[in-house]
Amino acid sequence: MAYLLLTFFFLCLVPNTYSYGHAYTCRSYCGNLTIDYPFALQQGCGHHGYRDLLFCINNVLMLHISSGSYRVVDIDYAYRSLTLDEPHMSTCTSIMLGKQGNGFVVERWREPYLSPMVDNVFMLLHCKAESPLFQGFSGKHLPCRNVAGMGCDEYYGCPAWSLIGTGSAYGSGPPQCCATAYESIKDVNLTRLDCQGYSSAYNMAPLRLAGPDKWSYGIRVKYSVQGNDTLFCKACEATGGSCGYHVNDFSSLCMCGSWNSTSNCDSVPSASQRRRSWSFMVTGMDP
């Protein structure tokens, strides 16, 4: 019995392997969505540009930015895009007014990492004549135009408009709908733009769809990572590590199980890292 206890004690003192190829991984799941680099749900995982961005609430993945929270419908890692849904956004079957919608506003420091895609059309609804949309473009209304073959003329054909009417057209006051690309206005801020609501749609089909009832309603967002960070992460993952960052200075880290590397998991850990790799087990035994 004493021999077994002694053997068990020494096994508890055996240092952990440096986990080459078996590192702790930051990859996780929320519902049926995979959370992988550059995203993460834990501090220190993923890319620092996407920190405090995604949250898993009751198996529903939510994205939070300055304008509000959005449900993440899909993450496409091949095309580096996210599809978002916002409950107070108007669609083809429902017009939501009263400034209930969040719109879409990204923090300035996040702009290099996150932005709506160029084929995403924002349709701003019931904007006042004093709105910045209509200032400086008398008779031209340059911000209001079709985007990727989608626009207000088609959107007026949705059944939801039959309940409230399409209102005035150009030349007799502001239109009830102004379709614009995100690049034209930078922020879809309903308060600043003095609009009562908005819709957002995108077309995934290679051909122009027949009508607005065939559009996909939601916000398609592209994400990007700088070249050096991408190369660092590829080298890290190739050696079995997980890509992360230092929570204090946001420098890139490769997490290699029981230690972190500033390059990859094939590098030799320092003496201090080796000391931290020892694992002790405290057990309680009945007298």
Coordinates of C-alpha atoms in Angstrom, one line a residue:
M1 CA 0.0 0.0 0.0
A2 CA 2.8 2.3 0.9
Y3 CA 4.5 1.6 -2.4
L4 CA 1.3 2.5 -4.3
L5 CA 1.0 5.8 -2.4
L6 CA 4.7 6.6 -3.1
T7 CA 4.3 5.9 -6.8
F8 CA 1.2 8.0 -7.0
F9 CA 3.0 10.9 -5.3
F10 CA 5.8 10.9 -7.8
L11 CA 3.4 10.6 -10.7
C12 CA 1.9 13.8 -9.5
L13 CA 5.3 15.5 -9.6
V14 CA 6.1 14.6 -13.1
P15 CA 6.4 17.7 -15.2
N16 CA 3.8 18.3 -18.0
T17 CA 5.0 17.9 -21.5
Y18 CA 5.5 21.1 -23.4
S19 CA 2.6 19.9 -25.5
Y20 CA 4.1 20.3 -29.0
G21 CA 1.1 19.4 -31.2
H22 CA -1.2 19.1 -28.2
A23 CA -1.5 22.7 -26.9
Y24 CA -4.4 24.1 -25.1
T25 CA -6.7 25.4 -27.8
C26 CA -8.7 28.6 -27.8
R27 CA -11.1 27.2 -30.4
S28 CA -14.6 26.9 -29.0
Y29 CA -18.2 26.7 -30.0
C30 CA -21.4 28.6 -29.3
G31 CA -24.5 26.7 -30.4
N32 CA -23.7 25.4 -33.9
L33 CA -21.1 28.0 -34.6
T34 CA -17.4 27.4 -34.4
I35 CA -15.4 30.3 -32.7
D36 CA -11.9 30.3 -34.2
Y37 CA -9.1 32.8 -34.9
P38 CA -9.3 35.8 -35.1
F39 CA -12.4 35.5 -32.8
A40 CA -12.6 34.2 -29.3
L41 CA -14.8 34.0 -26.3
Q42 CA -11.9 34.1 -23.8
Q43 CA -9.6 37.0 -22.8
G44 CA -6.2 36.5 -24.4
C45 CA -7.4 34.3 -27.2
G46 CA -7.8 35.2 -30.8
H47 CA -6.7 38.6 -32.2
H48 CA -6.7 41.6 -29.9
G49 CA -8.6 43.6 -32.6
Y50 CA -11.6 41.3 -31.8
R51 CA -11.4 41.4 -28.1
D52 CA -14.7 41.9 -26.1
L53 CA -16.6 41.4 -29.3
L54 CA -18.4 38.0 -29.2
F55 CA -20.4 36.7 -26.3
C56 CA -22.2 33.3 -26.1
I57 CA -25.5 33.8 -24.3
N58 CA -27.7 30.7 -23.9
N59 CA -26.0 29.1 -26.9
V60 CA -26.7 32.2 -29.0
L61 CA -23.6 34.0 -30.3
M62 CA -23.9 37.8 -30.0
L63 CA -21.7 40.5 -31.4
H64 CA -21.5 43.7 -29.4
I65 CA -20.3 47.1 -30.7
S66 CA -21.0 50.7 -29.8
S67 CA -24.4 50.8 -31.6
G68 CA -25.7 47.7 -29.8
S69 CA -25.9 43.9 -29.9
Y70 CA -26.5 41.7 -33.0
R71 CA -27.1 37.9 -33.3
V72 CA -24.4 36.2 -35.3
V73 CA -26.1 34.0 -37.8
D74 CA -23.0 32.7 -39.6
I75 CA -19.2 33.0 -39.7
D76 CA -17.6 32.3 -43.0
Y77 CA -13.9 31.8 -42.4
A78 CA -13.1 31.1 -46.1
Y79 CA -14.5 34.5 -47.2
R80 CA -13.8 36.2 -43.9
S81 CA -17.3 37.4 -43.3
L82 CA -20.0 37.4 -40.6
T83 CA -23.8 37.6 -41.1
L84 CA -25.6 39.5 -38.4
D85 CA -29.3 39.9 -37.5
E86 CA -30.9 42.8 -35.6
P87 CA -34.4 42.3 -34.2
H88 CA -35.5 45.9 -34.9
M89 CA -34.3 46.1 -38.5
S90 CA -37.0 46.4 -41.1
T91 CA -37.5 43.5 -43.7
C92 CA -39.7 42.9 -46.6
T93 CA -42.6 41.8 -44.3
S94 CA -42.2 44.3 -41.5
I95 CA -41.3 48.0 -41.3
M96 CA -39.9 49.0 -37.9
L97 CA -40.0 52.7 -37.2
G98 CA -39.5 54.9 -34.1
K99 CA -35.7 54.7 -34.0
Q100 CA -35.9 51.3 -32.4
G101 CA -33.2 49.8 -34.6
N102 CA -29.5 49.9 -33.6
G103 CA -28.2 50.8 -37.1
F104 CA -24.5 49.9 -37.3
V105 CA -21.7 52.0 -35.8
V106 CA -18.2 50.5 -35.2
E107 CA -15.8 52.0 -32.7
R108 CA -13.0 53.9 -34.5
W109 CA -10.3 51.6 -33.3
R110 CA -12.2 48.6 -34.7
E111 CA -12.7 50.1 -38.2
P112 CA -9.5 48.5 -39.7
Y113 CA -10.9 45.1 -38.6
L114 CA -14.6 45.2 -39.1
S115 CA -16.8 46.8 -41.8
P116 CA -20.0 46.0 -43.7
M117 CA -19.3 44.5 -47.1
V118 CA -19.6 46.5 -50.3
D119 CA -22.6 44.5 -51.6
N120 CA -24.6 45.3 -48.4
V121 CA -27.2 47.9 -49.0
F122 CA -28.6 50.0 -46.1
M123 CA -32.0 51.5 -46.7
L124 CA -32.7 54.4 -44.3
L125 CA -36.4 55.0 -43.7
H126 CA -38.5 58.1 -42.9
C127 CA -35.5 60.5 -42.6
K128 CA -36.3 64.2 -42.1
A129 CA -35.5 66.8 -44.7
E130 CA -32.8 68.2 -42.4
S131 CA -31.0 64.8 -42.4
P132 CA -27.3 65.0 -43.4
L133 CA -28.3 62.5 -46.2
F134 CA -29.9 65.4 -48.1
Q135 CA -27.6 68.2 -47.4
G136 CA -25.2 69.5 -50.1
F137 CA -26.7 67.3 -52.8
S138 CA -29.7 69.4 -53.9
G139 CA -31.4 67.8 -56.9
K140 CA -28.9 65.0 -57.1
H141 CA -29.4 63.0 -53.8
L142 CA -26.1 61.3 -54.4
P143 CA -26.2 59.3 -51.1
C144 CA -29.4 57.6 -52.3
R145 CA -28.7 55.1 -55.0
N146 CA -28.8 51.4 -55.9
V147 CA -26.2 49.2 -54.3
A148 CA -25.2 45.9 -55.9
G149 CA -28.5 46.0 -57.9
M150 CA -30.7 46.6 -54.8
G151 CA -32.4 49.9 -53.9
C152 CA -35.5 51.6 -52.7
D153 CA -37.5 51.4 -55.9
E154 CA -37.5 47.6 -55.6
Y155 CA -37.9 47.7 -51.8
Y156 CA -41.1 49.7 -52.2
G157 CA -42.6 46.6 -53.7
C158 CA -42.4 44.7 -50.4
P159 CA -45.9 44.0 -48.8
A160 CA -44.9 45.8 -45.6
W161 CA -45.1 49.2 -47.4
S162 CA -48.8 48.7 -48.2
L163 CA -49.6 49.4 -44.5
I164 CA -47.8 52.8 -44.3
G165 CA -47.4 54.0 -47.9
T166 CA -44.3 55.0 -49.8
G167 CA -44.8 58.8 -49.3
S168 CA -43.2 61.5 -51.4
A169 CA -40.7 61.0 -54.2
Y170 CA -37.7 63.1 -55.2
G171 CA -38.6 66.7 -56.0
S172 CA -41.5 67.0 -53.5
G173 CA -39.7 66.4 -50.3
P174 CA -37.4 63.7 -48.8
P175 CA -38.1 60.1 -49.9
Q176 CA -39.4 57.6 -47.4
C177 CA -36.5 55.4 -48.3
C178 CA -32.8 56.2 -49.1
A179 CA -30.6 53.3 -50.1
T180 CA -26.9 53.8 -49.6
A181 CA -23.6 52.0 -49.3
Y182 CA -21.9 52.0 -45.9
E183 CA -18.8 53.7 -47.3
S184 CA -21.0 56.7 -48.3
I185 CA -22.0 57.5 -44.7
K186 CA -19.5 55.5 -42.6
D187 CA -21.9 55.1 -39.7
V188 CA -25.6 54.0 -39.8
N189 CA -26.5 56.1 -36.8
L190 CA -30.3 56.7 -36.9
T191 CA -30.1 59.6 -34.4
R192 CA -27.4 61.4 -36.2
L193 CA -29.0 60.8 -39.6
D194 CA -32.4 61.8 -38.2
C195 CA -34.1 58.6 -39.6
Q196 CA -36.9 56.6 -38.0
G197 CA -35.7 53.2 -39.1
Y198 CA -33.6 51.1 -41.5
S199 CA -33.3 47.9 -43.4
S200 CA -30.2 46.1 -44.5
A201 CA -30.0 43.5 -47.3
Y202 CA -27.5 41.6 -49.4
N203 CA -27.5 39.3 -52.3
M204 CA -25.5 36.1 -52.3
A205 CA -26.6 35.0 -55.7
P206 CA -24.3 35.6 -58.7
L207 CA -27.3 37.0 -60.7
R208 CA -29.6 39.9 -59.8
L209 CA -32.6 38.5 -57.9
A210 CA -36.2 39.1 -59.2
G211 CA -37.5 41.1 -56.3
P212 CA -36.9 42.3 -52.7
D213 CA -38.7 39.3 -51.3
K214 CA -35.8 37.2 -52.6
W215 CA -33.1 39.3 -50.9
S216 CA -31.4 38.2 -47.7
Y217 CA -32.1 40.6 -44.9
G218 CA -29.3 41.2 -42.4
I219 CA -25.9 42.8 -42.2
R220 CA -22.9 41.2 -44.0
V221 CA -19.7 42.2 -42.4
K222 CA -16.2 41.6 -43.6
Y223 CA -13.3 41.1 -41.1
S224 CA -9.6 41.4 -41.8
V225 CA -6.3 40.7 -40.0
Q226 CA -3.0 42.4 -40.9
G227 CA -0.5 40.3 -42.9
N228 CA 2.1 39.9 -40.1
D229 CA -0.4 38.7 -37.6
T230 CA -1.8 36.2 -40.1
L231 CA 1.7 34.8 -40.7
F232 CA 2.4 34.6 -37.0
C233 CA -0.8 32.7 -36.4
K234 CA -0.1 30.2 -39.2
A235 CA 3.4 29.5 -37.8
C236 CA 1.9 29.1 -34.3
E237 CA -0.9 26.7 -35.4
A238 CA 1.5 24.7 -37.6
T239 CA 3.5 23.8 -34.4
G240 CA 0.4 22.8 -32.4
G241 CA -0.2 26.2 -30.7
S242 CA -3.2 28.4 -30.3
C243 CA -3.1 32.1 -31.4
G244 CA -3.6 34.7 -28.8
Y245 CA -2.3 38.0 -27.4
H246 CA -0.9 39.5 -24.2
V247 CA -3.8 41.1 -22.3
N248 CA -1.6 44.0 -21.1
D249 CA 0.2 45.2 -24.3
F250 CA -1.8 43.2 -26.9
S251 CA 1.4 41.7 -28.4
S252 CA 0.9 38.4 -30.2
L253 CA 1.4 35.2 -28.3
C254 CA 1.4 31.5 -29.3
M255 CA -0.1 29.4 -26.5
C256 CA 1.7 26.1 -26.2
G257 CA -0.2 24.3 -23.5
S258 CA 1.6 25.1 -20.2
W259 CA 3.7 28.0 -21.6
N260 CA 3.4 30.9 -24.0
S261 CA 5.8 31.7 -26.9
T262 CA 6.4 34.9 -28.8
S263 CA 7.2 32.9 -31.9
N264 CA 5.9 29.3 -32.1
C265 CA 5.7 26.0 -30.1
D266 CA 8.9 24.7 -31.6
S267 CA 11.0 27.3 -29.7
V268 CA 12.6 26.2 -26.5
P269 CA 10.8 27.5 -23.4
S270 CA 12.9 29.5 -20.9
A271 CA 13.8 28.3 -17.4
S272 CA 10.9 30.3 -15.9
Q273 CA 8.5 28.8 -18.4
R274 CA 9.8 25.3 -17.5
R275 CA 9.2 25.9 -13.8
R276 CA 5.7 27.0 -14.5
S277 CA 5.1 23.7 -16.4
W278 CA 5.3 21.6 -13.3
S279 CA 2.0 20.4 -12.0
F280 CA 1.3 19.5 -8.4
M281 CA -1.7 17.6 -7.2
V282 CA -3.0 17.9 -3.7
T283 CA -5.1 15.1 -2.5
G284 CA -6.9 14.5 0.8
M285 CA -6.7 11.1 2.4
D286 CA -8.8 9.7 5.2
P287 CA -6.8 9.0 8.4

